[in-house]
XYZ file of C-alpha atoms in Angstrom:
691
model
C 0.000 0.000 0.000
C 1.338 3.426 -0.898
C 1.884 6.055 1.767
C -1.045 8.337 2.610
C -1.335 11.511 0.564
C -1.408 14.678 2.612
C -2.686 18.210 2.411
C -0.338 20.841 1.100
C -0.309 22.560 4.503
C 0.512 19.260 6.259
C -2.899 18.975 7.870
C -4.180 15.527 8.742
C -5.056 13.092 5.967
C -8.261 13.725 4.034
C -7.913 11.379 1.054
C -6.158 8.075 1.675
C -5.099 6.124 -1.410
C -6.616 2.652 -1.278
C -4.265 -0.274 -1.928
C -4.496 -1.547 -5.492
C -3.346 -4.580 -7.411
C 0.081 -4.027 -9.024
C -0.491 -2.245 -12.321
C 2.838 -1.228 -13.814
C 2.577 1.793 -16.042
C 6.153 2.314 -17.195
C 7.562 5.625 -18.339
C 10.184 6.072 -21.022
C 13.914 6.355 -20.324
C 14.187 9.083 -22.926
C 12.386 10.505 -25.950
C 14.184 11.480 -29.156
C 12.277 13.822 -31.501
C 12.579 13.094 -35.223
C 11.450 15.016 -38.311
C 7.689 15.081 -38.634
C 7.600 13.291 -41.957
C 5.542 10.263 -40.996
C 7.352 7.461 -39.170
C 7.065 4.047 -40.809
C 9.539 1.502 -39.433
C 12.486 0.895 -37.102
C 15.167 -1.794 -36.625
C 17.894 -2.100 -33.985
C 21.316 -3.404 -34.984
C 22.984 -6.168 -32.949
C 25.203 -3.622 -31.192
C 22.126 -2.617 -29.172
C 22.740 1.072 -29.786
C 22.272 1.900 -33.461
C 18.742 2.196 -34.822
C 17.672 2.713 -38.401
C 14.432 4.646 -38.778
C 12.346 5.489 -41.825
C 11.075 8.897 -40.829
C 10.628 10.897 -44.007
C 8.102 10.461 -46.791
C 10.820 11.180 -49.361
C 12.522 7.869 -48.532
C 15.250 9.166 -46.230
C 16.477 6.796 -43.520
C 18.042 8.009 -40.271
C 20.796 6.322 -38.289
C 20.194 6.973 -34.616
C 22.510 6.348 -31.676
C 20.524 5.544 -28.548
C 23.561 6.125 -26.389
C 24.103 9.617 -27.779
C 20.394 10.308 -28.082
C 20.645 11.804 -31.547
C 20.533 11.075 -35.269
C 24.118 10.483 -36.464
C 23.651 10.007 -40.221
C 21.189 9.762 -43.117
C 20.747 7.142 -45.836
C 19.439 8.375 -49.183
C 18.484 6.268 -52.174
C 14.761 5.600 -52.291
C 12.475 7.913 -54.245
C 9.383 7.212 -52.165
C 8.342 6.475 -48.557
C 10.044 3.468 -46.940
C 7.278 1.270 -45.530
C 9.338 -1.456 -43.880
C 12.832 -2.182 -42.564
C 14.372 -5.546 -41.704
C 17.761 -7.068 -40.920
C 19.348 -10.121 -42.540
C 22.640 -12.042 -42.427
C 22.963 -11.641 -38.629
C 22.504 -7.899 -38.903
C 25.135 -7.327 -41.573
C 22.461 -6.416 -44.117
C 19.628 -3.915 -43.882
C 16.550 -4.295 -46.104
C 14.317 -1.323 -46.919
C 11.017 -1.697 -48.821
C 9.544 1.357 -50.493
C 6.679 2.830 -52.465
C 9.173 3.188 -55.318
C 8.551 -0.566 -55.957
C 12.062 -1.600 -54.913
C 13.872 -3.131 -51.957
C 17.319 -1.780 -51.233
C 19.935 -3.953 -49.540
C 22.455 -1.977 -47.438
C 25.768 -3.086 -45.933
C 25.481 -2.049 -42.261
C 29.265 -1.624 -41.943
C 29.784 0.766 -44.842
C 26.146 1.854 -45.256
C 26.464 1.471 -49.006
C 23.784 -0.062 -51.200
C 24.676 -3.656 -52.110
C 21.662 -4.497 -54.292
C 18.447 -2.935 -55.494
C 15.823 -5.690 -55.675
C 13.352 -4.852 -58.433
C 10.377 -6.835 -59.649
C 7.300 -5.721 -57.760
C 4.865 -3.748 -59.899
C 3.334 -1.853 -57.003
C 4.218 -0.466 -53.600
C 6.308 -2.901 -51.546
C 4.433 -3.032 -48.268
C 6.744 -5.154 -46.106
C 10.033 -7.046 -46.204
C 11.499 -9.651 -43.821
C 14.847 -11.379 -43.777
C 16.746 -14.285 -42.224
C 20.225 -15.415 -43.165
C 20.702 -14.708 -46.860
C 17.010 -15.001 -47.707
C 14.472 -12.191 -47.895
C 10.706 -12.260 -48.422
C 8.636 -9.296 -49.578
C 4.951 -8.588 -50.111
C 3.380 -5.855 -52.177
C 0.290 -4.258 -53.603
C 0.839 -6.253 -56.815
C -0.593 -9.188 -54.766
C 2.636 -11.192 -54.901
C 5.022 -12.662 -52.366
C 8.625 -12.722 -53.598
C 11.612 -14.664 -52.286
C 15.096 -13.178 -52.789
C 18.647 -14.551 -52.622
C 20.701 -11.905 -50.831
C 24.021 -13.376 -51.919
C 23.497 -12.177 -55.493
C 20.238 -10.171 -55.434
C 18.242 -12.591 -57.596
C 14.554 -13.383 -57.241
C 14.105 -17.080 -56.428
C 10.312 -17.297 -56.549
C 7.149 -15.279 -57.141
C 3.971 -16.508 -55.430
C 0.614 -15.149 -56.577
C -1.798 -17.121 -54.375
C -3.169 -14.009 -52.678
C -6.136 -12.271 -54.303
C -5.411 -8.869 -52.761
C -2.504 -6.702 -51.677
C 0.036 -8.513 -49.499
C 0.626 -6.067 -46.677
C 2.552 -8.194 -44.185
C 5.263 -10.863 -44.320
C 7.483 -12.545 -41.721
C 10.232 -15.182 -41.727
C 10.808 -17.770 -38.977
C 14.069 -17.633 -36.980
C 15.355 -20.826 -38.672
C 14.730 -19.294 -42.095
C 12.673 -22.276 -43.262
C 9.149 -20.793 -43.169
C 7.588 -17.517 -44.259
C 4.120 -16.146 -43.536
C 2.130 -13.665 -45.581
C -1.140 -11.846 -44.912
C -3.424 -10.249 -47.487
C -6.047 -7.582 -47.171
C -8.659 -10.256 -47.841
C -7.968 -11.715 -44.346
C -5.982 -14.703 -45.558
C -2.723 -15.951 -43.990
C -0.485 -18.306 -45.970
C 2.621 -20.233 -44.899
C 5.491 -20.810 -47.356
C 8.242 -23.440 -47.471
C 11.408 -21.435 -48.210
C 13.493 -24.556 -48.788
C 11.171 -26.074 -51.384
C 9.925 -22.657 -52.560
C 6.297 -23.705 -52.447
C 3.072 -23.096 -50.546
C 3.180 -25.052 -47.307
C -0.389 -24.483 -46.091
C -3.163 -21.974 -45.723
C -3.115 -21.092 -42.040
C -6.601 -19.715 -42.433
C -8.781 -18.174 -45.117
C -12.251 -16.644 -45.126
C -15.179 -15.972 -47.430
C -14.595 -12.240 -47.061
C -13.743 -10.172 -50.092
C -12.171 -6.837 -50.921
C -14.169 -4.010 -52.433
C -12.043 -1.345 -54.063
C -13.203 2.249 -53.563
C -11.759 4.247 -56.482
C -13.813 7.329 -55.653
C -12.191 7.620 -52.212
C -8.555 7.901 -53.238
C -8.134 10.931 -50.992
C -8.505 8.580 -47.998
C -5.317 6.668 -48.848
C -5.964 2.910 -48.771
C -9.110 2.735 -50.883
C -10.482 -0.681 -50.030
C -13.030 -2.205 -47.701
C -13.085 -5.759 -46.329
C -16.658 -6.969 -46.798
C -18.522 -9.730 -45.020
C -17.820 -11.530 -41.740
C -15.352 -14.300 -40.991
C -17.648 -17.220 -40.186
C -15.000 -19.961 -40.422
C -14.266 -20.047 -36.700
C -10.539 -19.451 -37.364
C -8.500 -16.309 -37.462
C -9.411 -12.654 -37.165
C -12.534 -10.769 -38.135
C -10.338 -8.105 -39.731
C -7.363 -8.437 -42.050
C -4.139 -8.924 -40.028
C -2.133 -5.805 -39.319
C 1.057 -7.537 -38.129
C 2.831 -10.927 -38.327
C 5.689 -12.070 -36.103
C 7.540 -15.369 -35.524
C 9.256 -16.576 -32.400
C 11.097 -19.903 -32.088
C 7.973 -22.076 -32.130
C 4.966 -19.924 -32.915
C 3.511 -17.412 -35.306
C 1.702 -14.373 -33.932
C -0.948 -12.643 -36.024
C -2.547 -9.386 -34.937
C -5.568 -7.311 -35.860
C -7.563 -5.833 -32.962
C -6.432 -8.837 -30.933
C -3.413 -11.186 -31.065
C -3.564 -14.890 -31.942
C -0.656 -17.248 -31.274
C -0.516 -20.240 -33.620
C 1.242 -23.592 -33.187
C 3.093 -24.073 -36.471
C 3.340 -27.869 -36.173
C -0.442 -28.308 -36.038
C -1.670 -25.002 -37.447
C -3.961 -24.627 -34.447
C -4.720 -21.576 -32.362
C -2.865 -21.754 -29.026
C -3.830 -18.473 -27.381
C -5.956 -15.439 -28.125
C -5.033 -12.224 -26.362
C -7.716 -9.718 -25.270
C -8.716 -7.070 -27.780
C -6.318 -4.124 -27.606
C -7.485 -1.728 -30.294
C -5.888 -1.373 -33.703
C -2.492 -3.128 -33.360
C 0.175 -1.940 -35.777
C 3.281 -3.875 -34.745
C 4.526 -6.870 -32.734
C 7.858 -7.763 -31.142
C 9.045 -10.604 -28.894
C 11.880 -10.979 -26.391
C 12.300 -14.156 -24.353
C 8.848 -14.677 -22.776
C 7.577 -11.178 -23.577
C 5.224 -10.277 -26.418
C 4.904 -6.544 -27.094
C 2.057 -5.051 -29.125
C 2.027 -1.444 -30.304
C -1.200 0.353 -31.134
C -2.811 3.766 -31.224
C -3.311 3.397 -27.455
C 0.337 2.723 -26.612
C 2.331 -0.459 -26.072
C 1.317 -3.477 -24.012
C 3.585 -6.347 -23.003
C 2.137 -9.800 -22.323
C 3.211 -13.380 -21.823
C 2.744 -15.895 -24.677
C -0.509 -17.081 -23.072
C -1.961 -13.571 -23.259
C -1.496 -12.605 -19.601
C -0.862 -8.856 -19.507
C 2.271 -7.764 -17.659
C 2.757 -4.052 -18.205
C 1.645 -1.099 -20.268
C 3.916 1.635 -21.552
C 2.416 5.062 -21.000
C 2.101 6.815 -24.368
C 0.374 10.178 -24.566
C 1.931 11.790 -27.627
C 1.202 9.639 -30.648
C 0.399 6.063 -31.587
C 3.066 3.357 -31.840
C 3.895 2.553 -35.486
C 6.789 0.122 -34.948
C 8.959 -1.311 -32.190
C 12.065 -3.413 -31.599
C 13.778 -5.032 -28.628
C 17.373 -4.333 -27.685
C 19.567 -7.310 -26.739
C 19.215 -6.438 -23.029
C 15.400 -6.413 -23.165
C 14.833 -2.692 -23.400
C 12.145 -1.758 -25.906
C 12.397 0.981 -28.529
C 9.142 2.335 -29.927
C 8.613 4.609 -32.914
C 5.719 7.052 -32.751
C 3.691 9.334 -34.923
C 4.078 12.212 -35.495
C 7.832 11.723 -35.071
C 9.771 10.401 -32.069
C 11.588 7.404 -30.612
C 11.121 6.261 -27.022
C 13.330 3.892 -25.042
C 11.680 1.871 -22.260
C 13.194 -0.031 -19.330
C 13.476 -3.825 -19.493
C 10.849 -5.875 -17.637
C 11.748 -8.361 -14.932
C 8.904 -10.754 -15.697
C 7.071 -10.486 -12.380
C 5.078 -7.392 -13.339
C 1.311 -7.599 -13.688
C -0.967 -5.146 -15.477
C -4.360 -6.746 -15.058
C -6.017 -3.610 -13.766
C -5.972 -0.997 -16.480
C -7.901 0.127 -19.532
C -6.284 -0.005 -22.954
C -7.020 3.676 -23.523
C -8.448 6.668 -21.706
C -11.232 6.110 -19.154
C -14.404 7.721 -20.492
C -17.044 6.967 -17.852
C -17.351 5.913 -14.204
C -20.241 4.530 -12.155
C -20.207 3.593 -8.451
C -22.677 1.246 -6.778
C -25.177 2.662 -4.308
C -23.344 1.256 -1.274
C -19.993 2.531 -2.563
C -18.324 -0.899 -2.568
C -18.126 -1.430 -6.336
C -17.186 0.717 -9.319
C -17.459 0.217 -13.079
C -15.276 2.064 -15.560
C -15.666 2.343 -19.333
C -12.623 2.597 -21.602
C -12.221 4.438 -24.866
C -12.138 1.122 -26.746
C -15.376 -0.103 -25.149
C -14.241 -2.504 -22.434
C -15.910 -2.217 -19.015
C -13.972 -3.100 -15.856
C -15.604 -4.020 -12.532
C -13.652 -2.994 -9.415
C -13.717 -3.651 -5.706
C -13.480 -0.153 -4.245
C -12.277 -1.308 -0.823
C -9.093 -2.876 -2.201
C -8.872 -1.287 -5.653
C -8.627 -4.723 -7.275
C -10.108 -5.719 -10.607
C -12.971 -8.218 -10.351
C -14.068 -8.685 -13.965
C -13.646 -7.409 -17.508
C -16.501 -7.124 -20.000
C -15.250 -7.043 -23.580
C -17.604 -5.048 -25.773
C -17.723 -5.003 -29.565
C -19.761 -1.792 -29.382
C -18.983 1.145 -27.121
C -21.562 0.556 -24.380
C -23.879 3.067 -22.778
C -23.295 3.942 -19.139
C -23.402 0.781 -16.982
C -25.805 0.552 -14.043
C -25.701 -1.293 -10.726
C -28.670 -3.209 -9.372
C -29.354 -2.775 -5.620
C -27.738 -6.196 -5.064
C -24.490 -4.993 -6.635
C -25.049 -6.820 -9.923
C -23.470 -4.815 -12.765
C -25.435 -4.438 -15.993
C -23.517 -3.451 -19.125
C -25.480 -2.679 -22.290
C -24.074 -3.100 -25.745
C -26.183 -2.152 -28.720
C -27.429 -5.734 -29.109
C -27.254 -7.388 -25.676
C -26.961 -6.992 -21.912
C -24.104 -8.359 -19.816
C -24.871 -9.242 -16.177
C -21.741 -9.314 -14.012
C -21.775 -10.436 -10.374
C -19.391 -9.447 -7.588
C -17.421 -12.669 -8.007
C -16.841 -11.942 -11.692
C -19.376 -14.428 -13.104
C -21.008 -13.194 -16.305
C -24.083 -14.056 -18.324
C -25.880 -12.424 -21.250
C -29.580 -11.624 -21.533
C -31.534 -12.193 -24.739
C -30.013 -10.369 -27.734
C -31.926 -7.375 -29.041
C -31.020 -4.588 -31.446
C -30.718 -0.892 -30.679
C -30.218 -0.558 -26.880
C -29.634 3.086 -26.003
C -29.841 3.426 -22.211
C -30.886 1.687 -18.989
C -32.549 2.459 -15.661
C -32.975 0.227 -12.612
C -36.599 -0.338 -11.581
C -35.974 -2.701 -8.649
C -33.606 -5.521 -7.744
C -35.117 -7.830 -10.358
C -36.030 -5.594 -13.288
C -34.690 -2.934 -15.625
C -36.078 -0.359 -17.999
C -34.353 -0.839 -21.374
C -34.650 2.116 -23.761
C -34.367 1.203 -27.448
C -33.405 3.339 -30.394
C -36.347 2.604 -32.658
C -39.071 0.918 -30.613
C -40.962 1.363 -27.347
C -39.071 0.944 -24.047
C -39.210 -2.489 -22.448
C -39.207 -3.827 -18.901
C -36.686 -6.667 -18.602
C -36.515 -9.139 -15.737
C -33.239 -10.729 -14.771
C -34.702 -14.121 -15.687
C -34.725 -12.947 -19.321
C -38.437 -12.167 -19.723
C -39.363 -8.924 -21.509
C -42.469 -6.711 -21.455
C -42.747 -3.940 -24.078
C -44.511 -0.763 -22.990
C -47.481 0.369 -25.081
C -47.811 3.745 -26.777
C -46.595 5.959 -29.589
C -42.925 6.072 -28.672
C -40.005 8.285 -29.519
C -36.635 6.742 -30.232
C -34.069 6.613 -27.459
C -31.916 9.712 -26.921
C -28.603 10.436 -25.225
C -29.861 11.183 -21.712
C -30.637 8.598 -19.056
C -34.186 7.713 -18.029
C -35.484 8.226 -14.484
C -37.633 5.849 -12.461
C -39.960 7.879 -10.214
C -42.178 5.468 -8.302
C -44.561 3.865 -10.793
C -43.470 6.196 -13.604
C -40.550 6.057 -16.022
C -39.429 9.409 -17.453
C -37.597 8.815 -20.738
C -35.842 11.549 -22.760
C -36.351 10.604 -26.394
C -36.381 11.759 -30.021
C -39.593 12.067 -32.034
C -39.048 11.194 -35.692
C -40.899 13.017 -38.449
C -43.305 10.060 -38.739
C -44.550 10.620 -35.175
C -48.067 12.026 -35.027
C -46.962 14.941 -32.821
C -44.429 15.973 -35.445
C -46.856 15.524 -38.306
C -44.259 15.099 -41.029
C -42.641 18.497 -40.399
C -39.137 18.846 -41.862
C -37.050 18.058 -38.766
C -33.433 17.058 -38.317
C -32.260 13.524 -39.009
C -32.296 12.731 -35.297
C -35.757 14.167 -34.720
C -37.326 16.371 -32.052
C -36.034 15.985 -28.516
C -38.884 15.171 -26.149
C -39.727 13.742 -22.732
C -42.139 10.826 -22.343
C -43.738 9.407 -19.213
C -44.647 5.705 -19.063
C -46.763 4.037 -16.359
C -44.827 0.930 -15.308
C -47.909 -0.618 -13.691
C -50.268 -0.375 -16.683
C -47.429 -0.408 -19.220
C -48.950 2.531 -21.111
C -47.719 5.925 -22.273
C -49.060 8.694 -20.006
C -47.823 11.907 -21.664
C -45.286 13.367 -24.087
C -43.730 16.839 -23.941
C -41.729 18.080 -26.888
C -39.988 21.165 -28.172
C -41.017 23.728 -30.696
C -41.278 22.411 -34.255
C -40.928 24.822 -37.164
C -40.299 24.458 -40.881
C -36.914 26.158 -40.502
C -35.479 24.669 -37.351
C -36.155 22.173 -34.594
C -35.111 23.292 -31.120
C -33.617 20.666 -28.834
C -35.660 20.290 -25.646
C -35.239 18.266 -22.432
C -32.020 16.890 -21.029
C -31.376 15.267 -17.656
C -34.258 14.356 -15.349
C -34.126 14.296 -11.525
C -36.757 13.586 -8.856
C -36.877 15.913 -5.840
C -37.600 14.911 -2.256
C -41.231 16.051 -2.552
C -41.783 13.862 -5.638
C -41.625 16.630 -8.232
C -39.651 16.102 -11.438
C -36.909 18.522 -12.499
C -35.591 18.662 -16.039
C -34.014 21.188 -18.395
C -35.501 22.770 -21.485
C -33.475 24.325 -24.274
C -35.171 26.776 -26.617
C -32.662 28.389 -28.923
C -29.914 29.864 -26.757
C -32.038 29.839 -23.612
C -31.739 27.006 -21.102
C -34.310 26.796 -18.331
C -35.211 24.625 -15.376
C -38.671 23.063 -15.449
C -40.396 21.555 -12.407
C -43.039 19.037 -13.520
C -45.712 16.830 -12.049
C -44.791 13.226 -12.905
C -48.385 12.012 -13.248
C -49.628 14.790 -15.537
C -46.586 16.460 -17.067
C -47.902 19.839 -15.889
C -45.197 22.510 -15.439
C -45.271 24.043 -11.948
C -42.233 26.297 -12.280
C -39.699 27.390 -14.893
C -36.483 29.343 -14.229
C -33.571 30.385 -16.465
C -30.231 28.572 -16.124
C -26.737 29.564 -17.230
C -25.908 28.181 -20.654
C -24.063 24.913 -20.311
C -25.619 23.574 -17.086
C -25.823 20.099 -18.535
C -25.190 18.082 -15.339
C -28.089 16.964 -13.114
C -28.824 19.257 -10.199
C -28.227 18.246 -6.582
C -30.811 18.922 -3.854
C -29.652 19.911 -0.377
C -31.429 19.031 2.849
C -33.186 22.430 2.954
C -34.467 22.059 -0.633
C -31.875 24.259 -2.350
C -31.026 23.129 -5.878
C -27.364 23.331 -6.853
C -25.979 23.301 -10.414
C -22.458 23.053 -11.784
C -21.583 25.203 -14.791
C -18.288 25.163 -16.736
C -17.137 27.807 -19.169
C -13.782 28.383 -20.872
C -12.137 29.972 -17.824
C -13.934 28.978 -14.620
C -16.278 26.433 -13.092
C -19.138 27.705 -10.981
C -21.748 26.408 -8.560
C -25.145 28.046 -8.887
C -28.087 27.649 -6.546
C -31.825 28.223 -6.310
C -33.199 28.591 -2.770
C -36.499 26.768 -2.145
C -38.347 29.981 -1.244
C -36.984 32.087 -4.104
C -37.101 32.012 -7.899
C -33.642 33.504 -8.412
C -30.577 31.633 -9.604
C -27.470 32.896 -7.805
C -23.755 32.151 -8.200
C -22.532 30.489 -4.985
C -18.918 29.568 -5.815
C -16.412 30.208 -8.574
C -13.408 27.882 -8.988
C -10.644 27.314 -11.550
C -11.799 25.562 -14.706
C -12.286 21.893 -13.832
C -12.688 18.703 -15.818
C -15.434 17.521 -13.469
C -17.089 18.542 -10.190
C -19.173 16.432 -7.812
C -21.191 17.921 -4.939
C -21.757 16.263 -1.543
C -24.038 18.726 0.282
C -24.584 16.502 3.332
C -20.838 16.655 4.040
C -20.434 20.292 2.944
C -18.035 19.060 0.258
C -17.173 19.795 -3.337
C -14.830 17.315 -5.084
C -13.087 18.772 -8.125
C -10.968 17.114 -10.831
C -8.223 19.247 -12.319
C -5.767 18.284 -15.039
C -3.461 16.309 -12.748
C -4.987 16.669 -9.265
C -8.099 15.864 -7.273
C -9.202 18.664 -4.944
C -11.663 18.800 -2.068
C -13.284 22.113 -1.094
C -15.808 23.217 1.478
C -19.060 23.700 -0.419
C -20.133 26.581 1.826
C -16.976 28.667 1.359
C -14.963 27.133 -1.476
C -11.947 26.708 0.850
C -9.550 24.032 -0.394
C -9.033 21.360 2.269
C -6.956 18.764 0.430
C -5.368 17.934 -2.920
C -4.049 14.689 -4.405
C -1.613 14.470 -7.319
C -2.400 12.050 -10.194
C 0.208 10.352 -12.428
C -1.700 11.247 -15.614
C -4.385 13.661 -16.769
C -7.699 13.024 -15.042
C -10.669 12.177 -17.243
C -13.549 10.951 -15.039
C -14.645 11.498 -11.451
C -17.158 9.668 -9.269
C -18.089 10.014 -5.602
C -20.025 7.468 -3.558
C -21.111 6.656 -0.042
C -21.920 10.245 0.989
C -18.469 11.281 -0.181
C -16.618 8.455 1.576
C -15.168 7.128 -1.686
C -13.587 9.124 -4.513
C -12.795 7.330 -7.788
C -10.807 8.810 -10.676
C -10.054 7.472 -14.155
C -7.142 8.939 -16.096
C -6.038 9.424 -19.697
C -3.627 6.464 -19.530
C -6.383 4.025 -18.588
C -5.450 4.001 -14.898
C -7.936 3.873 -12.029
C -7.409 5.575 -8.668
C -9.416 4.875 -5.516
C -9.388 7.095 -2.442
C -11.006 6.545 0.939
C -12.114 9.904 2.281
C -11.412 10.676 5.962
C -13.366 13.883 6.336
C -13.747 13.388 10.082
C -10.030 14.207 10.361
C -10.490 17.616 8.747
C -11.703 20.562 10.793
C -15.015 21.940 9.642
């Protein structure tokens, strides 16, 4: 457990960092900027110091000394971008594959060109070497085998039906692998110069998009891989170790070459661009950084990358890792010992946080869609829900059961990590908990439904609006659902509205299952005004929501049973977070603008909105009126202030930029998610702070 974090003025502890499972997030030894010409590839020579980097779109290669931390020379010869670099002949030869349809062979002692390998009739996408053999793949749909002793082409294979973007050669030089854009991986016998086997193939096909040339690669992989083998997407990287072949797309598959069977499948990690291995470490580089795992897929550590995706990587002989990044830099990382574990982290930035009602559990949503379930008391990871769609905000049942909604299905996750899936459906937009056994499920293009945990479903009856972006509210027997009325809805009457429709608020009776009322915004031939956002129930049973009419945002107090408006007050523009009600009935709102964050309030006996507090611009603010607390998330710190005065009472430093903030248990627990995918749990000890 880390030492307690203290106030700046050395007062007694207010936020105590809860012990967490080891989650190494390594930082680079150094960063070397390179010209911003579009990094493509990197190799490290056997001396463990010299790197060759393709870092210019004009084909220039840079020689970089890691020890000196600078570029020491340039190699010029190609007339187009160099897409791939590889070593051969125990590092005495460098291979560079280019858009100029050639592969240049360089002597790494003199740095002179030995051969120019010509024959491809399109861009050469990748080259690999071992001994005095090289294998290349190109957009001419061929795989070519080269003899590096004299520069001759030994074989041309044309079994692929699309561009060959990736090739690799086994360490013994006997086998090559190639991957095409059509999601096909082939293995080649380099001794007999013949096709050895199809590792896997699919019924998918490539559709060329000639009208989209401005996008770069103008092709689309169509159809789904229904073979039960391989990736759903075309591989983005191939890599051999002594006994296995690794293929990568959004996940990594390790294949046994003797049987051709899948040995391990690593969790999805986003769009992987490169692979590297060292001893028992498998490194994968992606737009989210670099992750190192064991060959069975167990994650060990994540390298913290905040300034550009990883485009290529290579291991040094001592186990240090060098990564190349867009828009133009090299990073050197410390070697791993092998006992690290990184089981408790998102692959990218944390985008959403939810805490259970009793404050013992938390759920976090990552940028790439995965949802992690946490034990707040220990900070340990309990379960991971892999999502193919970015889910809507998870919810906790009163029992602590976590419900995660994808577009087509619901995941139910218990405290012990057990998971099951409720009946598939299409178009889930948002959820609300009715009781410990049932949920309100809001759908995009049909009426809301009441789902029981046993899998039974009961559609509500009425002329519905499609699900919107705001969460529904359960108020006793009523469900208040923000929605969107399409032009076909009778209340819209075919008026020319936006593609999304007219924002509205509907009330459904959960007992009868019928629609009670619908309130919607102004509909005109010129413009549709968005109306109704968050919905909150007050202590006296009244419903509070926001209306937006043009540039005017107002607070509306409604009767849940009738939809009648009892009160309407103006709000500052941008008050898009739900209000908080204090014990005396005061309503508090948080408002952020470009410079400051403010807390506004409406007293129960007055109809005037007044500014209560003004604080530095914050990423997020959570109010805990019962404890006279305001918790504020800055760029790199979590602050606690007295709500009555704004006085800062404690601050905690974060290792990365904060992204999400949640408070639970009357302010007893503070949870933060950061931009590097890390989670931070703090036990509040407000009784040790003077009021």
